[in-house]
Amino acid sequence: MRCKKIRELILTDHIDGELSGDISEKIEKHLASCPGCRKVKEEAMDIAASLRSSARIDPPETLWKGIKEAIEEGRIPHENDLLSGIRDFLVVRRPVLVSAAAAFAIAAVVLLKSYVYDPLVLNTYMEQQMDFLDYLDNGNGGADGDTGIPFEDLFL
Amino acid sequence: MNDISRTLIIRAAEGDMGAFEEIYTAYASYVYTIAFRITGNREDADEAAQDVFLNVYRKLAGFGFRSSFKTWIYRITSNAAITIYRKRSKEKGRNISFDETIDSGHSIEPDIGGIDRQHDEKTVRGFLWRLPEDQRACLVLREIEGLKYEEIAQVLKIKINTVRSRLKRAREKLIAIAGSEGGAR
């Protein structure tokens, strides 16, 4: 392996103990003969040691007091209300019921679509209505009192 | 950080304040340390830690045990601390510099005894503060909390290779800083 790749591994998996034994051995072998890569490892280890030895920091005593007060005054409700109930219903607890509800919804949409919104049905209905209006416009309607019997025959 | 018992979590989720206080006691110093290391000062760490525990209380009932409680707490903490850090940076219109925090009363040294200890503390803060917050969070979770790459990826919701590249860049930058300032220690 070349120095560039070795240094990448030194700064990540190698010093963090995430490498397999074989690769670690290869790196150690390289380090034994490469002062540049050895220096990178030493510097990275120094920084890691500084950070790893840093003190854990305790919160001030007032922190718990503030949290407890906020909860006890009811400003922070548990999220076990309607929203989490719905989420649990949908995501976790009722997969069969949810599947059934989804299938019913899809079937309802398909049926309604075919009866109400089917373009073929709608076009046929509109054509029938237009034919009827044409029929009336051509003097076949009853609006003018036309009975369909010739005028002279009414006096015979 | 060790995971706590399922029973304790359930009791706290049902509103048992004693159980919730036990959770607080078990995790407070972990949460506070991460919050302090990411935000860089006590005021913001206080705010972040308070947000974390109020969020935990609010969401306990929906926890669902789908991930470890420890990972869940780390995730809420990292998010809260990064959010507050970004809010502060935005308020100031730029990134807050290390020198600025050291010089101003905004940065209060934690109560750590001994000159050597205080020097080490200043070194640690000097390192972390010079990193972008996403690299800083990765480094804190790795070096201070000792998380594995896979755990860091779960906590920050990023890919393992992103964890690697953030750690690599952070360490390259810190080596350069240490070199220019005469060593890490």
XYZ file of C-alpha atoms in Angstrom:
341
model
C 0.000 0.000 0.000
C 1.155 3.533 -0.740
C 1.661 6.214 1.930
C -1.506 8.143 0.951
C -3.752 5.129 1.513
C -1.870 4.143 4.674
C -2.335 7.649 6.142
C -6.055 7.583 5.365
C -6.338 4.326 7.277
C -4.159 5.612 10.134
C -6.438 8.628 10.587
C -9.560 6.481 10.610
C -9.943 2.742 11.076
C -6.404 2.020 12.292
C -6.313 4.274 15.368
C -9.985 3.557 16.061
C -9.464 -0.210 16.099
C -11.934 -0.862 13.266
C -9.526 -2.772 10.982
C -9.110 -6.504 10.557
C -5.908 -8.067 11.844
C -4.407 -8.642 8.385
C -4.601 -5.022 7.297
C -3.397 -3.772 10.680
C -0.340 -6.009 10.355
C 0.405 -4.603 6.891
C 0.149 -1.070 8.244
C 2.440 -1.831 11.181
C 4.959 -3.347 8.771
C 4.812 -0.201 6.623
C 5.172 2.058 9.681
C 8.339 0.263 10.715
C 10.026 1.434 7.534
C 8.285 4.819 6.870
C 9.137 7.722 9.221
C 6.576 10.048 7.503
C 3.609 7.758 8.151
C 4.936 6.991 11.644
C 4.900 10.716 12.429
C 1.284 11.022 11.250
C 0.285 8.156 13.521
C 2.088 9.655 16.532
C 0.461 13.043 16.004
C -2.994 11.502 15.584
C -2.491 9.392 18.709
C -1.421 12.454 20.740
C -4.567 14.307 19.753
C -6.746 11.271 20.434
C -5.132 10.900 23.871
C -5.872 14.559 24.709
C -9.507 14.186 23.751
C -9.951 10.781 25.377
C -8.558 12.003 28.697
C -10.833 15.029 28.803
C -13.044 15.307 31.830
C -16.693 14.354 31.897
C -18.678 17.430 32.783
C -21.542 17.345 35.279
C -24.569 19.539 34.724
C -25.448 22.230 37.270
C -27.841 21.123 40.017
C -30.392 23.634 38.779
C -30.838 21.692 35.549
C -32.946 18.889 37.051
C -34.960 21.437 39.032
C -35.891 23.292 35.828
C -36.806 20.080 34.006
C -38.906 18.791 36.901
C -40.749 22.090 37.242
C -41.546 22.210 33.520
C -42.977 18.681 33.674
C -44.922 19.136 36.898
C -46.459 22.389 35.723
C -47.873 20.420 32.794
C -45.977 22.362 30.151
C -44.482 19.127 28.792
C -47.165 16.514 28.073
C -46.309 12.932 27.207
C -46.757 12.243 23.528
C -49.061 9.301 24.253
C -51.974 11.287 22.898
C -53.985 11.026 19.691
C -51.004 11.455 17.383
C -48.943 8.643 18.797
C -52.060 6.466 18.961
C -52.604 7.001 15.246
C -48.927 6.399 14.501
C -48.881 3.159 16.489
C -52.087 2.069 14.767
C -50.654 2.753 11.329
C -47.065 1.702 11.779
C -46.733 -0.860 14.499
C -49.750 -2.610 15.858
C -52.396 -3.119 13.190
C -50.774 -4.069 9.898
C -53.659 -6.425 8.911
C -56.373 -3.863 9.634
C -54.412 -1.189 7.821
C -54.044 -3.449 4.756
C -57.791 -4.197 4.809
C -58.640 -0.489 5.131
C -56.322 0.355 2.233
C -57.878 -2.379 0.032
C -61.405 -1.116 0.845
C -60.406 2.472 0.017
C -58.895 1.438 -3.315
C -61.993 -0.647 -4.233
C -64.304 2.263 -3.340
C -62.343 4.671 -5.501
C -62.334 2.268 -8.468
C -66.100 1.640 -8.226
C -66.995 5.304 -7.836
C -64.725 6.210 -10.692
C -66.377 3.710 -13.051
C -69.931 4.863 -12.192
C -69.499 8.578 -11.865
C -66.398 9.620 -13.683
C -66.067 7.075 -16.485
C -65.553 9.280 -19.603
C -67.259 6.726 -21.889
C -70.465 6.720 -19.835
C -70.407 10.513 -19.601
C -69.881 10.986 -23.369
C -72.721 8.597 -24.271
C -75.072 10.451 -21.947
C -74.065 13.827 -23.457
C -74.523 12.515 -27.036
C -78.042 11.262 -26.188
C -78.934 14.663 -24.752
C -77.578 16.479 -27.847
C -79.545 14.152 -30.180
C -82.699 14.879 -28.231
C -82.154 18.668 -28.464
C -81.523 18.333 -32.237
C -84.753 16.354 -32.517
C -86.652 19.168 -30.778
C -84.950 21.869 -32.895
C -86.054 20.057 -36.081
C -89.686 20.629 -35.270
C -90.378 17.341 -33.589
C -90.968 18.769 -30.100
C -94.288 19.396 -28.418
C -93.599 22.958 -27.275
C -95.668 24.551 -30.154
C -98.605 22.192 -29.713
C -97.654 20.008 -32.723
C -99.513 16.693 -32.368
C -97.887 15.099 -35.437
C -101.307 15.069 -37.319
C -101.674 17.164 -40.544
C -103.698 20.377 -39.897
C -106.437 19.600 -42.499
C -107.133 16.183 -40.988
C -108.274 17.842 -37.770
C -111.405 19.127 -39.571
C -112.313 15.916 -41.298
C -22.899 4.767 28.821
C -24.896 1.665 29.670
C -28.454 0.959 28.629
C -30.985 1.069 31.448
C -33.756 -1.421 32.136
C -36.857 -1.668 29.989
C -39.027 -1.634 33.107
C -37.611 1.707 34.194
C -38.313 3.221 30.772
C -41.892 1.901 30.781
C -42.509 3.247 34.290
C -41.191 6.662 33.260
C -43.324 6.575 30.101
C -46.370 5.989 32.294
C -45.637 9.209 34.160
C -43.623 7.911 37.149
C -41.425 10.926 37.998
C -39.190 8.828 40.261
C -38.363 6.557 37.310
C -37.735 9.549 35.066
C -35.379 11.028 37.670
C -33.444 7.731 37.664
C -33.081 8.022 33.887
C -31.916 11.615 34.307
C -29.358 10.612 36.941
C -28.018 7.793 34.757
C -27.565 9.939 31.640
C -27.188 13.557 32.777
C -23.388 13.760 32.714
C -23.168 11.993 29.321
C -25.775 14.296 27.821
C -24.201 17.379 29.377
C -20.661 16.487 28.279
C -21.727 16.019 24.642
C -23.795 19.205 24.739
C -20.884 21.161 26.222
C -18.327 19.752 23.777
C -20.509 20.571 20.769
C -21.854 23.983 21.823
C -18.615 25.076 23.546
C -20.086 26.862 26.552
C -22.187 26.247 29.638
C -25.159 28.460 28.827
C -25.843 26.669 25.553
C -25.043 23.281 27.091
C -27.647 24.011 29.815
C -30.238 24.858 27.184
C -29.393 21.825 25.039
C -29.434 19.415 28.003
C -32.780 20.773 29.206
C -34.208 20.383 25.677
C -32.893 16.815 25.560
C -34.558 15.660 28.779
C -37.839 17.433 28.040
C -37.843 15.809 24.594
C -37.064 12.421 26.130
C -39.935 12.848 28.595
C -42.307 13.945 25.819
C -41.389 11.077 23.497
C -40.845 8.222 25.953
C -44.248 6.656 25.269
C -43.439 6.450 21.548
C -39.903 5.105 22.031
C -40.977 1.604 21.005
C -37.617 -0.104 21.711
C -36.780 -0.243 17.998
C -33.244 1.025 18.717
C -31.175 0.996 21.895
C -32.162 3.641 24.436
C -28.526 4.779 24.560
C -28.433 5.412 20.786
C -31.752 7.259 21.052
C -30.449 9.549 23.831
C -27.204 10.204 21.919
C -29.229 11.105 18.807
C -31.512 13.546 20.639
C -28.495 15.086 22.369
C -26.415 15.536 19.211
C -29.379 17.048 17.372
C -30.188 19.462 20.202
C -26.572 20.598 20.611
C -25.963 21.061 16.871
C -29.272 22.938 16.504
C -28.394 25.343 19.328
C -24.859 25.833 18.018
C -26.223 26.674 14.534
C -28.816 29.016 16.019
C -26.099 30.903 17.907
C -23.891 31.107 14.812
C -26.821 32.426 12.780
C -27.641 35.015 15.428
C -24.073 36.238 15.219
C -24.116 36.003 11.413
C -20.965 33.912 11.288
C -19.126 31.118 13.068
C -18.073 31.972 16.600
C -14.295 31.832 16.732
C -12.326 30.041 19.417
C -10.487 33.233 20.441
C -13.794 35.029 20.757
C -15.222 32.414 23.126
C -12.071 32.285 25.207
C -11.900 36.073 25.498
C -15.563 36.649 26.256
C -17.645 35.737 29.281
C -19.733 33.603 26.872
C -17.314 30.781 27.495
C -17.059 29.603 31.063
C -14.468 26.995 31.917
C -15.976 23.968 33.599
C -15.033 23.506 37.233
C -12.000 21.299 36.796
C -9.296 21.316 39.423
C -5.526 21.650 38.913
C -3.416 23.689 36.521
C -2.527 20.661 34.362
C -6.180 19.671 34.138
C -7.176 23.199 33.153
C -4.419 23.291 30.544
C -5.638 19.974 29.113
C -9.176 21.303 29.111
C -8.113 24.397 27.205
C -6.286 22.195 24.676
C -9.360 20.008 24.151
C -11.655 22.970 23.710
C -9.154 24.651 21.422
C -9.149 21.576 19.216
C -12.882 21.017 19.095
C -13.817 24.627 18.615
C -11.823 24.942 15.418
C -13.788 22.186 13.689
C -17.066 22.495 11.808
C -19.913 21.258 14.004
C -20.557 18.076 11.984
C -16.902 16.971 12.310
C -16.876 18.062 15.965
C -19.938 15.910 16.742
C -18.316 12.872 15.063
C -15.077 13.348 16.977
C -16.838 13.840 20.320
C -18.871 10.661 19.844
C -15.756 8.718 18.836
C -13.033 10.027 21.165
C -14.958 11.115 24.248
C -17.912 8.717 24.176
C -16.004 5.825 22.569
C -18.706 4.911 20.042
C -17.970 2.560 17.142
C -18.342 3.829 13.572
C -21.622 1.985 13.126
C -23.037 3.528 16.314
C -21.955 7.032 15.254
C -23.628 6.481 11.879
C -26.870 5.467 13.634
C -26.756 8.399 16.054
C -26.090 11.043 13.389
C -28.121 9.231 10.694
C -25.238 9.286 8.213
C -23.354 6.595 6.283
C -20.336 4.871 7.817
C -18.122 6.278 5.062
C -19.314 9.769 5.979
C -18.249 9.044 9.563
C -14.824 8.012 8.237
C -14.390 11.083 6.046
C -15.478 13.483 8.818
C -13.058 11.902 11.303
C -10.246 11.962 8.755
C -10.762 15.640 7.924
C -11.093 16.558 11.592
C -7.861 14.779 12.501
C -5.960 16.238 9.541
C -7.019 19.700 10.622
C -6.103 19.107 14.276
C -2.672 17.732 13.320
C -2.066 20.903 11.303
C -3.198 23.077 14.241
C -1.105 21.135 16.745
C 1.897 21.423 14.414
C 1.514 25.182 14.069
C 1.016 25.660 17.827
C 3.843 23.424 18.972
C 2.279 20.054 19.737
C -0.917 18.585 21.101
C 0.169 18.716 24.729
